[in-house]
Amino acid sequence: MCEGGCKGAAKGRPDMKPVYPRAASYPQYAGLVDRKNAQVDRQVFVSDAVYQAELQQIFARAWLFLAHESQIPNPGDFIRTSMGEDDVIVVRQRDKSVKAFLNSCPHRGNRVCMVDAGTKARGFICNYHGWSFGIDGALRGTDGKVYEKDQSFEKAQIGLTPVAQIDSYKGLIFATFDPDAPSLAEYLGPFTWYMDIMLDNDPEGTEFVGGAIKSEIDCNWKFPAENFVGDILHAFWTHQSGAQAILGGGVDLGSRYDELAFQASVYGHGIETNLDKVGNTRTLGYPELVDYVFDLSEKAKDRLGELRARAIGAVSSCTVFPNFSFLPGQNTFRVWHPRGPGKIELVVWTLVNKSAPEHIKEQYRKGVMMTFSPGGVFEMDDGENWEYSTRVNQGFVTRQQPLHYALGLESADLERDLPGHVHKGSLNDANQRLFYTRWAEFMEYDNWTDLQSGETAPPQKKAVEAAE
Amino acid sequence: MLDLLNIAKPFADMDTPVDAETERAVCRWLYAEARFLDAERYQDWLEGFIDPEIHYWMPDMETRRRDDPRGTFSYGEAAYFDDNLPELTIRVKRYNEPSAWADNPATRHAHLISNIEVNATDDPSLLAVCSAFTNVRNRNEADQDIIHGRREDVLRKVEGGFRLLRRRVFIVQNVLLSKNLNTFF
Ligand code: FES
Ligand SMILES: [Fe+2]
């Protein structure tokens, strides 16, 4: 309600420019991660105040996964998703670029898109008073003639709030609400070298098949994110029943574990992998898929080199900070959307190589359903662990108790020439410690210069900077 | 293939109701099946109720505009179940493992079945059966999950009863409001 003098708006006209929130600094929350003692204060899983700070410091600033390019191939194709708790529409434009907007009408705020997805939309019309928006987010029209007669009404100024930046990496579209955030490439850093195991093992690239499955779990979002960033340890115990059902035996890391397995972390993103070639793929239960990945691994040696070619189907998992995770070999890709400190909405998709034969794509779709969907024999046993790891902290005394994140404190691998912070063995808390260190950096720093040069920054980069 | 067995197709008009005796028999069969599932007798369920040619499908239910040709669900896309006998067998194997932690301590189940309609089909050995269900699971102290939905079954008449040959399960939830699906419908 500006009475004149505010930039960009004539007297009497409201300033309708997008507002991108500013970050602050919360050293008291950053202090909840104790690097020296390898401990995480349980408040981070239940405190409302910490959660609100996460929405501001992490979800309003980090590059967040939105969609795969293949989900919206044609102009007007769109999906609805979230960035943190913010409802967002992602739309393919006529010039083939992709735009994303807050799904909230600038009139009274109502949602303008009510559906999960659609094709060839010409725009979005708000159900409340009928304002309509183009697929570019601009206000196109208003219901009736009322606004046209109103001298002070200026349509051109009004539209759906766009994300501050949008970009894609090898088919995966990300966006951020922070105009000052570094480029997506800079945010991912050399972690892309590991993402390419899945995204670039074939010249024709990848696609999502079969849409999404969404479910709710009453847990803090960081439990699943830290689980995928580097907790293969749980697989042996939690997923014993699933492994027995599909493989007729327990999860097996094979005889070359000591030599091959490692964890790597860059800016809090992390991968743990065993390099056993097909351990993950095998759990989908279709022998043909195992053969397919063996062949793929051979062929991919030229593109990716021996080490990454071995990782395509291996026992492994990844999280891109903060809440986008995937499993090489099992090909499930997922986002853990925060819904308060004690709830998430989990969305899962299946990724395949575009060049894969149809029956292989179909086996991935069914294999992911059988393992990593709500009825899947692996996913089935994850949820309750995360729910109770979260819920017990309602206990005032319980939440004062320390948690142990100290597996592999002495395991830094200084010899292996791989991107990021590398640790020996995939059975290790190293990536999880770095995930929470990254979390603390986001709580502490109000600017990207500090954010990109903290402890989680890739070591080579730090060495270069120190020399300067 | 009979249209009836095409998993992507709904039943045509349900306008060929069977005689009361057959209907009674099918109701009894459905209630018995529910009782077996309540008791977590999954192996017995597979052996006593499921046809070897089973196709058991429960699609993901999307929210789409009415004018969207794709509709709420679509065969070949994401599903909670899209199983033949090997897949159902794997799921049952997991339940039979002592380390199936999400089922230990035991879940308390109630499968309520209603709105049963039994119709004859062009194939005298097959029946088209519609029903609605309420599925309640309760665990630990107060973890409760309730799922409502509808089913469209094709039953094969066999010696002494029926076998489930095809089942389409449509739940009313878009985001599944449960952390898992440790049950059958
Ligand atoms: S709230 Fe959208 S038109 Fe009024
Ligand atoms: Fe798990």
XYZ file of C-alpha atoms and ligand atoms in Angstrom:
658
model
C 0.000 0.000 0.000
C 2.506 2.602 -1.145
C 1.508 6.255 -0.949
C 4.106 7.296 -3.521
C 7.842 7.370 -3.506
C 8.375 3.654 -3.792
C 10.413 2.539 -6.749
C 8.778 1.319 -9.937
C 5.191 2.137 -9.070
C 3.169 5.191 -9.967
C 1.405 7.038 -7.181
C -1.569 5.083 -5.981
C -0.477 1.920 -7.734
C 0.774 -0.927 -5.637
C 4.312 -2.162 -6.099
C 3.800 -5.747 -7.278
C 7.434 -6.669 -7.851
C 8.467 -10.124 -6.613
C 9.956 -10.286 -3.152
C 12.852 -12.649 -2.526
C 13.517 -13.151 1.170
C 16.850 -12.234 2.693
C 18.975 -14.649 4.638
C 20.027 -13.995 8.208
C 22.616 -15.570 10.464
C 21.747 -18.063 13.186
C 25.002 -19.007 14.917
C 23.004 -20.499 17.804
C 21.490 -23.047 15.396
C 24.772 -23.638 13.590
C 26.147 -24.542 17.020
C 23.700 -27.444 17.243
C 26.085 -29.344 14.987
C 29.183 -30.194 17.014
C 31.925 -31.072 14.535
C 34.541 -31.746 17.202
C 32.493 -34.372 18.986
C 30.727 -35.632 15.860
C 27.349 -34.939 17.418
C 24.077 -33.443 16.235
C 21.744 -31.845 18.754
C 18.307 -33.480 18.508
C 16.598 -30.081 18.555
C 17.293 -29.883 14.812
C 14.673 -32.608 14.305
C 11.792 -31.204 16.343
C 12.183 -27.482 17.015
C 9.709 -25.214 15.230
C 12.110 -22.296 15.451
C 14.900 -24.290 13.824
C 12.469 -25.446 11.140
C 11.427 -21.874 10.291
C 15.109 -20.967 10.053
C 15.620 -23.907 7.667
C 12.880 -22.580 5.370
C 14.604 -19.190 5.320
C 18.254 -20.201 5.243
C 18.161 -23.427 3.243
C 14.973 -23.830 1.216
C 14.734 -20.166 0.163
C 18.391 -20.148 -0.967
C 19.616 -23.564 -2.104
C 19.136 -24.865 -5.650
C 16.256 -27.324 -5.333
C 15.283 -30.098 -7.744
C 12.080 -29.369 -9.676
C 11.617 -31.823 -12.522
C 13.223 -33.855 -15.264
C 13.144 -32.221 -18.707
C 11.372 -35.329 -20.031
C 8.326 -34.696 -17.830
C 7.447 -31.540 -19.730
C 8.560 -32.053 -23.335
C 6.188 -29.625 -25.120
C 5.155 -25.980 -24.747
C 2.431 -25.684 -22.124
C 3.360 -28.978 -20.430
C 3.613 -28.414 -16.710
C 3.986 -30.068 -13.338
C 3.243 -28.753 -9.876
C 5.809 -29.337 -7.143
C 7.264 -27.686 -4.039
C 10.371 -25.808 -3.102
C 10.456 -26.231 0.647
C 6.818 -25.616 1.572
C 6.303 -23.240 -1.354
C 3.965 -24.543 -4.036
C 5.522 -24.114 -7.476
C 4.426 -24.605 -11.107
C 7.075 -25.646 -13.638
C 6.110 -24.920 -17.261
C 7.702 -25.509 -20.654
C 7.633 -22.272 -22.664
C 7.013 -21.740 -26.374
C 10.728 -21.119 -26.935
C 11.409 -24.495 -25.218
C 12.911 -22.873 -22.138
C 11.439 -23.721 -18.732
C 9.973 -21.247 -16.258
C 8.809 -21.818 -12.699
C 6.489 -19.672 -10.557
C 4.984 -19.610 -7.139
C 1.546 -21.183 -7.405
C -0.214 -18.254 -5.793
C -2.390 -15.600 -7.369
C -1.184 -12.035 -6.682
C -4.789 -10.946 -6.058
C -5.792 -12.803 -2.870
C -3.205 -15.521 -2.986
C -5.319 -18.484 -4.080
C -3.579 -21.345 -5.835
C -3.924 -20.965 -9.614
C -3.016 -24.561 -10.448
C -4.797 -27.357 -8.588
C -3.525 -30.403 -10.459
C -0.383 -32.523 -10.318
C 0.474 -32.070 -13.970
C -0.967 -31.396 -17.381
C -0.104 -31.015 -21.030
C -0.407 -28.184 -23.567
C -1.846 -25.673 -21.115
C -2.480 -22.232 -22.556
C -2.357 -20.651 -19.140
C -3.651 -20.828 -15.603
C -6.913 -19.294 -14.454
C -7.510 -18.535 -10.803
C -10.758 -20.065 -9.510
C -11.443 -17.201 -7.084
C -11.999 -14.060 -9.213
C -10.919 -15.364 -12.588
C -7.569 -13.653 -13.117
C -5.760 -15.532 -15.854
C -2.044 -15.977 -16.394
C -0.068 -17.029 -19.451
C 2.340 -19.963 -19.332
C 5.006 -17.275 -18.933
C 3.331 -16.242 -15.656
C 2.196 -12.795 -16.873
C -1.296 -11.592 -16.019
C -3.328 -11.921 -19.217
C -6.801 -10.981 -18.246
C -9.253 -10.342 -15.488
C -12.831 -11.432 -15.280
C -15.277 -8.808 -16.523
C -14.691 -5.168 -17.338
C -14.150 -3.822 -13.843
C -10.386 -3.566 -13.966
C -10.309 -2.103 -17.468
C -12.258 0.922 -16.249
C -9.996 1.357 -13.249
C -7.429 4.046 -14.164
C -4.853 2.918 -11.661
C -4.832 -0.734 -12.734
C -1.714 -1.732 -14.592
C -1.760 -5.316 -15.807
C 1.791 -5.335 -17.068
C 3.176 -5.072 -13.561
C 1.377 -8.111 -12.242
C 2.186 -11.770 -12.596
C 2.982 -15.003 -10.827
C 6.220 -14.674 -8.866
C 8.998 -16.372 -10.819
C 11.794 -18.292 -9.115
C 14.929 -16.143 -8.944
C 17.024 -18.504 -11.065
C 16.319 -21.689 -12.992
C 18.757 -23.966 -14.795
C 19.264 -27.592 -15.618
C 22.024 -30.149 -15.356
C 21.904 -33.051 -17.834
C 18.127 -33.250 -17.842
C 17.496 -32.333 -14.208
C 15.861 -28.928 -13.693
C 16.709 -26.998 -10.519
C 15.703 -23.566 -9.246
C 16.466 -21.184 -6.406
C 14.583 -18.289 -4.802
C 17.876 -16.471 -4.186
C 18.911 -13.950 -6.873
C 22.396 -13.914 -5.312
C 22.904 -17.669 -5.392
C 25.843 -18.818 -7.503
C 25.128 -20.710 -10.720
C 23.746 -24.249 -10.501
C 27.114 -25.539 -11.780
C 28.875 -23.700 -8.975
C 26.341 -24.921 -6.381
C 26.798 -28.555 -7.414
C 30.544 -28.095 -7.850
C 32.542 -31.207 -8.717
C 29.718 -33.362 -7.339
C 28.469 -33.444 -10.950
C 31.345 -35.883 -11.588
C 29.441 -38.362 -9.411
C 25.971 -37.403 -10.674
C 27.169 -38.289 -14.166
C 27.313 -41.948 -13.106
C 23.539 -41.892 -13.539
C 23.003 -38.902 -15.817
C 25.717 -39.386 -18.417
C 26.499 -43.081 -18.781
C 24.896 -43.105 -22.229
C 25.145 -40.573 -25.090
C 21.369 -40.250 -25.468
C 20.786 -39.136 -21.891
C 17.998 -40.012 -19.493
C 14.273 -39.649 -18.879
C 11.760 -40.280 -16.114
C 9.250 -43.061 -16.784
C 5.820 -43.580 -15.330
C 5.071 -40.451 -13.318
C 5.413 -39.929 -9.587
C 4.283 -41.646 -6.391
C 3.712 -39.354 -3.422
C 3.436 -40.348 0.212
C 3.643 -38.851 3.667
C 6.041 -39.905 6.381
C 5.882 -38.371 9.873
C 9.613 -37.727 10.123
C 12.008 -34.825 9.925
C 13.257 -34.327 6.341
C 16.907 -34.630 7.370
C 16.620 -38.289 8.403
C 15.927 -39.592 4.897
C 18.351 -37.050 3.383
C 21.205 -38.177 5.672
C 20.205 -41.804 5.115
C 20.751 -41.477 1.350
C 23.841 -39.290 1.683
C 25.815 -42.031 3.333
C 24.007 -44.608 5.456
C 24.513 -47.971 3.783
C 25.004 -49.314 7.291
C 21.249 -49.483 7.855
C 20.699 -51.649 4.780
C 22.091 -54.757 6.470
C 19.705 -54.536 9.393
C 16.682 -52.529 8.218
C 16.458 -54.198 4.820
C 17.376 -57.730 5.741
C 13.807 -58.906 5.057
C 13.593 -57.208 1.658
C 16.960 -58.593 0.601
C 15.929 -62.081 1.701
C 12.667 -61.816 -0.224
C 14.277 -60.732 -3.477
C 17.797 -62.152 -3.373
C 17.327 -65.034 -0.999
C 20.218 -63.650 1.057
C 21.387 -60.571 2.926
C 22.800 -57.357 1.399
C 26.296 -58.288 0.206
C 29.206 -55.891 -0.246
C 31.411 -58.545 -1.829
C 35.064 -59.418 -1.331
C 36.602 -56.194 -2.673
C 34.879 -53.853 -0.234
C 38.084 -52.763 1.577
C 39.791 -51.957 -1.677
C 36.943 -50.255 -3.555
C 34.218 -48.775 -1.347
C 34.293 -45.094 -0.465
C 32.283 -42.013 0.427
C 32.709 -38.604 -1.209
C 31.190 -35.268 -0.276
C 31.104 -31.843 -1.922
C 29.235 -28.890 -0.341
C 27.183 -31.377 1.686
C 26.126 -33.391 -1.378
C 27.301 -36.951 -0.959
C 27.691 -40.368 -2.503
C 28.534 -43.646 -0.847
C 29.421 -46.458 -3.229
C 30.810 -49.948 -3.201
C 31.828 -50.172 -6.887
C 30.535 -53.744 -7.037
C 28.896 -53.127 -10.446
C 25.356 -54.484 -9.982
C 24.576 -54.903 -6.264
C 21.766 -52.339 -6.352
C 20.387 -53.427 -9.725
C 20.248 -57.028 -8.536
C 17.774 -56.074 -5.799
C 15.184 -55.067 -8.426
C 14.737 -58.784 -8.968
C 14.944 -58.968 -12.777
C 17.979 -60.883 -14.154
C 17.642 -59.143 -17.528
C 18.226 -55.793 -15.848
C 21.431 -57.102 -14.315
C 22.639 -58.179 -17.775
C 21.663 -54.790 -19.156
C 23.676 -52.941 -16.498
C 26.694 -55.238 -16.955
C 26.733 -54.360 -20.666
C 26.098 -50.706 -19.930
C 28.973 -50.654 -17.474
C 31.335 -52.108 -20.116
C 30.211 -49.587 -22.722
C 30.325 -46.648 -20.319
C 34.017 -47.155 -19.519
C 34.938 -44.874 -22.408
C 32.675 -42.077 -21.229
C 33.082 -42.377 -17.487
C 36.277 -44.334 -16.893
C 36.613 -47.634 -15.047
C 35.690 -46.408 -11.560
C 32.453 -44.622 -12.409
C 31.436 -47.365 -14.860
C 31.578 -49.817 -11.935
C 29.300 -47.511 -9.911
C 26.337 -47.462 -12.346
C 24.562 -50.396 -10.706
C 26.582 -50.772 -7.515
C 25.397 -50.768 -3.910
C 25.364 -46.994 -3.495
C 23.253 -43.946 -2.678
C 23.371 -40.168 -3.108
C 21.854 -36.963 -1.768
C 22.147 -33.576 -3.419
C 21.887 -31.072 -0.573
C 19.422 -30.438 0.866
C 16.644 -32.907 -0.041
C 17.089 -34.542 -3.446
C 18.252 -38.155 -3.373
C 18.778 -41.077 -5.696
C 20.002 -44.640 -5.853
C 22.296 -45.607 -8.720
C 21.381 -49.038 -10.066
C 17.926 -48.985 -8.548
C 17.242 -45.746 -10.438
C 14.834 -44.258 -7.922
C 14.997 -40.453 -7.766
C 13.170 -38.665 -4.972
C 12.591 -35.425 -3.098
C 11.869 -35.275 0.637
C 9.691 -32.145 0.796
C 9.577 -30.676 4.304
C 6.081 -30.300 5.782
C 6.904 -29.013 9.241
C 9.639 -30.365 11.510
C 7.845 -33.700 11.902
C 6.471 -34.473 8.444
C 7.602 -34.929 4.859
C 5.940 -35.471 1.540
C 8.028 -37.965 -0.384
C 7.844 -37.883 -4.180
C 9.525 -40.680 -6.121
C 10.283 -41.118 -9.814
C 12.095 -43.717 -11.900
C 14.984 -42.704 -14.155
C 16.023 -44.688 -17.218
C 18.353 -44.184 -20.147
C 16.408 -42.931 -23.162
C 18.180 -45.495 -25.310
C 17.147 -48.453 -23.112
C 14.829 -50.978 -24.807
C 11.155 -50.701 -23.811
C 11.134 -53.936 -21.805
C 14.134 -52.707 -19.779
C 12.326 -49.434 -19.010
C 9.272 -51.440 -17.970
C 11.384 -53.616 -15.664
C 12.856 -50.522 -14.027
C 9.353 -49.148 -13.496
C 8.173 -52.364 -11.900
C 11.450 -52.982 -10.076
C 11.336 -49.577 -8.400
C 7.701 -50.191 -7.468
C 8.673 -53.535 -5.894
C 11.555 -52.044 -3.877
C 11.448 -48.274 -3.416
C 7.808 -47.219 -3.407
C 5.499 -47.231 -0.345
C 4.616 -50.897 -0.890
C 8.161 -51.828 -1.942
C 9.934 -54.478 0.101
C 12.811 -52.105 1.005
C 11.032 -48.788 1.453
C 8.437 -50.553 3.616
C 10.876 -50.783 6.516
C 12.456 -47.291 6.315
C 9.550 -45.083 7.336
C 8.992 -46.283 10.871
C 12.699 -45.844 11.719
C 12.640 -42.223 10.601
C 9.315 -41.538 12.295
C 10.464 -42.731 15.698
C 13.940 -41.186 15.347
C 12.004 -37.926 14.998
C 9.112 -38.441 17.398
C 11.011 -39.593 20.487
C 12.546 -36.128 20.691
C 9.236 -34.732 21.919
C 10.595 -36.048 25.212
C 12.251 -33.101 26.912
C 14.932 -35.209 28.548
C 15.307 -37.486 25.540
C 16.155 -34.592 23.281
C 19.016 -33.507 25.538
C 20.801 -36.810 24.902
C 23.707 -36.966 22.475
C 23.496 -38.790 19.139
C 26.490 -40.724 17.791
C 27.730 -39.702 14.317
C 31.325 -40.824 14.880
C 31.772 -43.890 12.651
C 34.972 -43.567 10.586
C 36.484 -40.484 12.227
C 39.957 -41.536 11.112
C 38.989 -42.684 7.638
C 39.897 -39.704 5.425
C 41.385 -40.972 2.171
C 44.167 -38.625 1.172
C 45.627 -40.815 -1.551
C 42.712 -41.406 -3.844
C 42.466 -38.676 -6.449
C 38.707 -38.154 -6.523
C 36.622 -34.973 -6.306
C 35.526 -33.772 -2.871
C 36.149 -35.009 0.650
C 36.878 -38.704 0.223
C 36.678 -41.296 2.981
C 37.589 -44.961 2.935
C 34.766 -47.469 3.090
C 31.099 -46.795 2.424
C 30.164 -47.948 5.954
C 30.980 -44.602 7.449
C 29.329 -41.533 9.023
C 31.675 -39.195 7.137
C 29.161 -37.963 4.550
C 26.512 -37.501 7.218
C 28.890 -35.376 9.301
C 29.572 -33.256 6.219
C 25.842 -33.053 5.442
C 25.204 -31.550 8.902
C 28.279 -29.347 8.580
C 26.746 -27.974 5.384
C 23.467 -27.530 7.236
C 25.314 -25.510 9.907
C 27.003 -23.397 7.221
C 23.578 -22.477 5.830
C 22.402 -21.561 9.342
C 25.471 -19.471 10.051
C 26.246 -17.620 6.813
C 24.072 -14.929 5.298
C 26.167 -14.725 2.116
C 27.367 -17.080 -0.615
C 31.032 -16.135 -0.408
C 31.197 -17.704 3.023
C 28.820 -20.491 2.029
C 31.006 -21.601 -0.862
C 34.314 -21.497 1.003
C 33.520 -23.256 4.270
C 34.585 -26.628 5.526
C 32.358 -28.540 3.095
C 33.846 -26.848 0.008
C 35.866 -29.269 -2.123
C 39.413 -29.536 -0.725
C 41.221 -28.775 -3.992
C 39.352 -25.523 -4.220
C 40.298 -24.612 -0.683
C 43.960 -25.314 -1.425
C 43.844 -23.047 -4.476
C 42.154 -20.304 -2.497
C 44.675 -20.565 0.313
C 47.493 -20.124 -2.199
C 45.955 -16.954 -3.577
C -7.739 -61.371 -24.887
C -11.137 -60.793 -23.369
C -11.729 -57.133 -22.631
C -12.567 -58.318 -19.184
C -8.974 -59.348 -18.573
C -7.446 -56.166 -19.975
C -6.193 -54.505 -16.818
C -6.428 -51.062 -18.420
C -10.189 -51.398 -19.023
C -13.073 -50.849 -16.641
C -15.958 -53.306 -16.679
C -18.713 -52.578 -19.160
C -22.187 -51.934 -17.662
C -22.717 -54.116 -14.637
C -26.167 -55.177 -15.839
C -25.954 -58.978 -15.730
C -26.359 -59.780 -12.044
C -25.938 -63.397 -11.086
C -28.463 -65.478 -9.156
C -28.690 -65.070 -5.394
C -26.899 -68.308 -4.679
C -23.809 -67.373 -6.706
C -23.857 -63.916 -5.174
C -23.913 -65.444 -1.678
C -20.977 -67.664 -2.574
C -18.942 -64.722 -3.896
C -19.726 -62.621 -0.810
C -18.608 -65.461 1.414
C -15.422 -65.788 -0.612
C -14.701 -62.023 -0.340
C -15.311 -62.003 3.414
C -13.109 -65.032 3.900
C -10.360 -63.367 1.885
C -10.641 -60.281 4.096
C -10.427 -62.475 7.198
C -7.246 -64.149 5.887
C -5.685 -60.735 5.198
C -6.729 -59.452 8.642
C -4.923 -62.426 10.137
C -1.836 -61.802 7.963
C -2.184 -65.320 6.509
C -0.468 -64.138 3.341
C 0.946 -67.487 2.266
C -2.496 -69.101 2.640
C -3.997 -66.165 0.752
C -1.603 -66.744 -2.169
C -2.288 -70.463 -2.172
C -6.025 -70.412 -1.518
C -7.354 -67.284 -3.218
C -4.968 -66.225 -5.976
C -5.065 -67.610 -9.491
C -1.636 -68.437 -10.982
C -2.438 -65.988 -13.805
C -3.168 -63.150 -11.404
C -2.765 -59.518 -12.426
C -3.078 -57.298 -9.370
C -2.965 -53.562 -10.044
C -3.266 -50.514 -7.808
C -2.355 -47.377 -9.736
C -1.158 -44.051 -8.416
C -4.121 -41.663 -8.398
C -3.189 -38.290 -9.894
C -5.078 -35.037 -9.596
C -5.833 -33.930 -13.148
C -8.233 -31.504 -14.742
C -11.480 -33.040 -15.980
C -10.573 -32.174 -19.574
C -7.167 -33.875 -19.323
C -7.315 -36.962 -21.577
C -4.852 -38.804 -19.325
C -7.371 -39.015 -16.492
C -6.760 -39.908 -12.870
C -4.791 -43.081 -13.540
C -3.214 -44.703 -16.508
C -1.950 -48.223 -17.007
C 1.807 -48.374 -17.546
C 2.494 -45.441 -15.247
C 3.375 -45.308 -11.586
C 1.585 -47.877 -9.458
C 1.682 -49.186 -5.902
C 1.054 -52.692 -7.208
C 1.331 -53.977 -10.760
C 1.945 -57.561 -9.880
C 1.792 -61.006 -11.346
C 2.388 -64.075 -9.241
C 6.211 -63.644 -8.957
C 5.836 -60.107 -7.577
C 3.098 -61.057 -5.117
C 5.249 -63.979 -4.009
C 8.210 -61.678 -3.265
C 6.007 -59.431 -1.143
C 4.706 -62.406 0.793
C 8.256 -63.682 1.296
C 9.179 -60.426 3.000
C 6.227 -60.750 5.390
C 7.430 -64.227 6.253
C 10.886 -62.967 7.307
C 11.387 -62.503 11.050
C 13.294 -59.268 10.268
C 10.331 -57.558 8.570
C 10.587 -54.810 11.169
C 7.668 -52.727 9.957
C 5.526 -55.758 10.807
C 7.133 -56.564 14.131
C 5.484 -55.896 16.533
C 2.462 -56.994 14.548
C 0.173 -54.561 12.791
C -3.539 -54.830 13.664
C -5.616 -55.043 10.498
C -9.262 -54.672 9.598
C -10.375 -55.143 5.984
C -14.031 -54.059 5.677
C -15.697 -55.043 2.388
C -19.006 -53.662 1.123
C -20.994 -52.507 -1.964
C -20.592 -55.944 -3.516
C -22.025 -56.455 -7.008
C -21.560 -59.738 -8.840
C -22.126 -59.974 -12.584
C -21.978 -62.758 -15.138
C -19.669 -62.281 -18.123
C -19.415 -63.595 -21.688
C -17.187 -66.336 -20.325
C -19.240 -68.658 -18.103
C -16.173 -69.486 -15.997
C -15.541 -65.844 -15.083
C -17.408 -63.397 -12.837
C -17.065 -59.618 -12.716
C -17.195 -58.417 -9.114
C -17.183 -54.840 -7.823
C -16.719 -53.954 -4.186
C -15.707 -51.103 -1.922
C -13.362 -51.334 1.051
C -12.122 -49.638 4.168
C -8.681 -50.757 5.196
C -7.558 -49.917 8.705
C -4.074 -50.561 10.024
C -3.032 -49.718 13.539
C 0.452 -50.175 14.957
C 2.282 -49.652 18.204
C 0.251 -47.299 20.401
C -1.537 -44.885 18.110
C -0.186 -45.136 14.565
C -3.292 -45.450 12.441
C -3.671 -45.558 8.682
C -7.057 -45.693 6.991
C -7.447 -46.235 3.276
C -10.750 -46.276 1.420
C -11.185 -47.481 -2.104
C -12.939 -49.589 -4.698
C -12.030 -52.855 -6.350
C -12.922 -54.434 -9.667
C -12.217 -58.161 -9.586
C -12.428 -60.926 -12.118
C -12.981 -64.245 -10.343
C -12.427 -67.585 -11.993
C -14.816 -70.347 -10.935
C -12.887 -73.362 -9.798
C -13.713 -76.641 -8.097
C -15.247 -75.690 -4.759
C -14.925 -71.920 -5.064
C -13.172 -69.081 -6.859
C -9.717 -67.721 -7.659
C -8.776 -64.078 -8.088
C -7.632 -63.626 -11.668
C -7.559 -59.866 -12.016
C -7.924 -57.075 -9.475
C -7.983 -53.320 -10.030
C -7.719 -51.322 -6.812
C -8.550 -47.629 -6.822
C -7.896 -45.743 -3.604
C -9.216 -42.240 -3.014
C -5.903 -40.714 -1.924
C -3.563 -38.725 -4.146
C -0.677 -38.270 -1.710
C -0.677 -41.608 0.103
C -1.349 -40.598 3.697
C 0.653 -43.524 5.063
C 4.335 -44.234 5.399
C 3.977 -47.642 3.770
C 1.542 -50.241 2.484
C 2.184 -53.316 4.601
C -1.022 -54.983 3.516
C -2.973 -56.159 0.486
C -6.370 -54.833 -0.593
S -7.456 -14.633 -5.729
Fe -6.988 -15.082 -7.766
S -8.376 -13.887 -8.860
Fe -8.742 -13.294 -6.821
Fe 16.558 -47.733 3.613
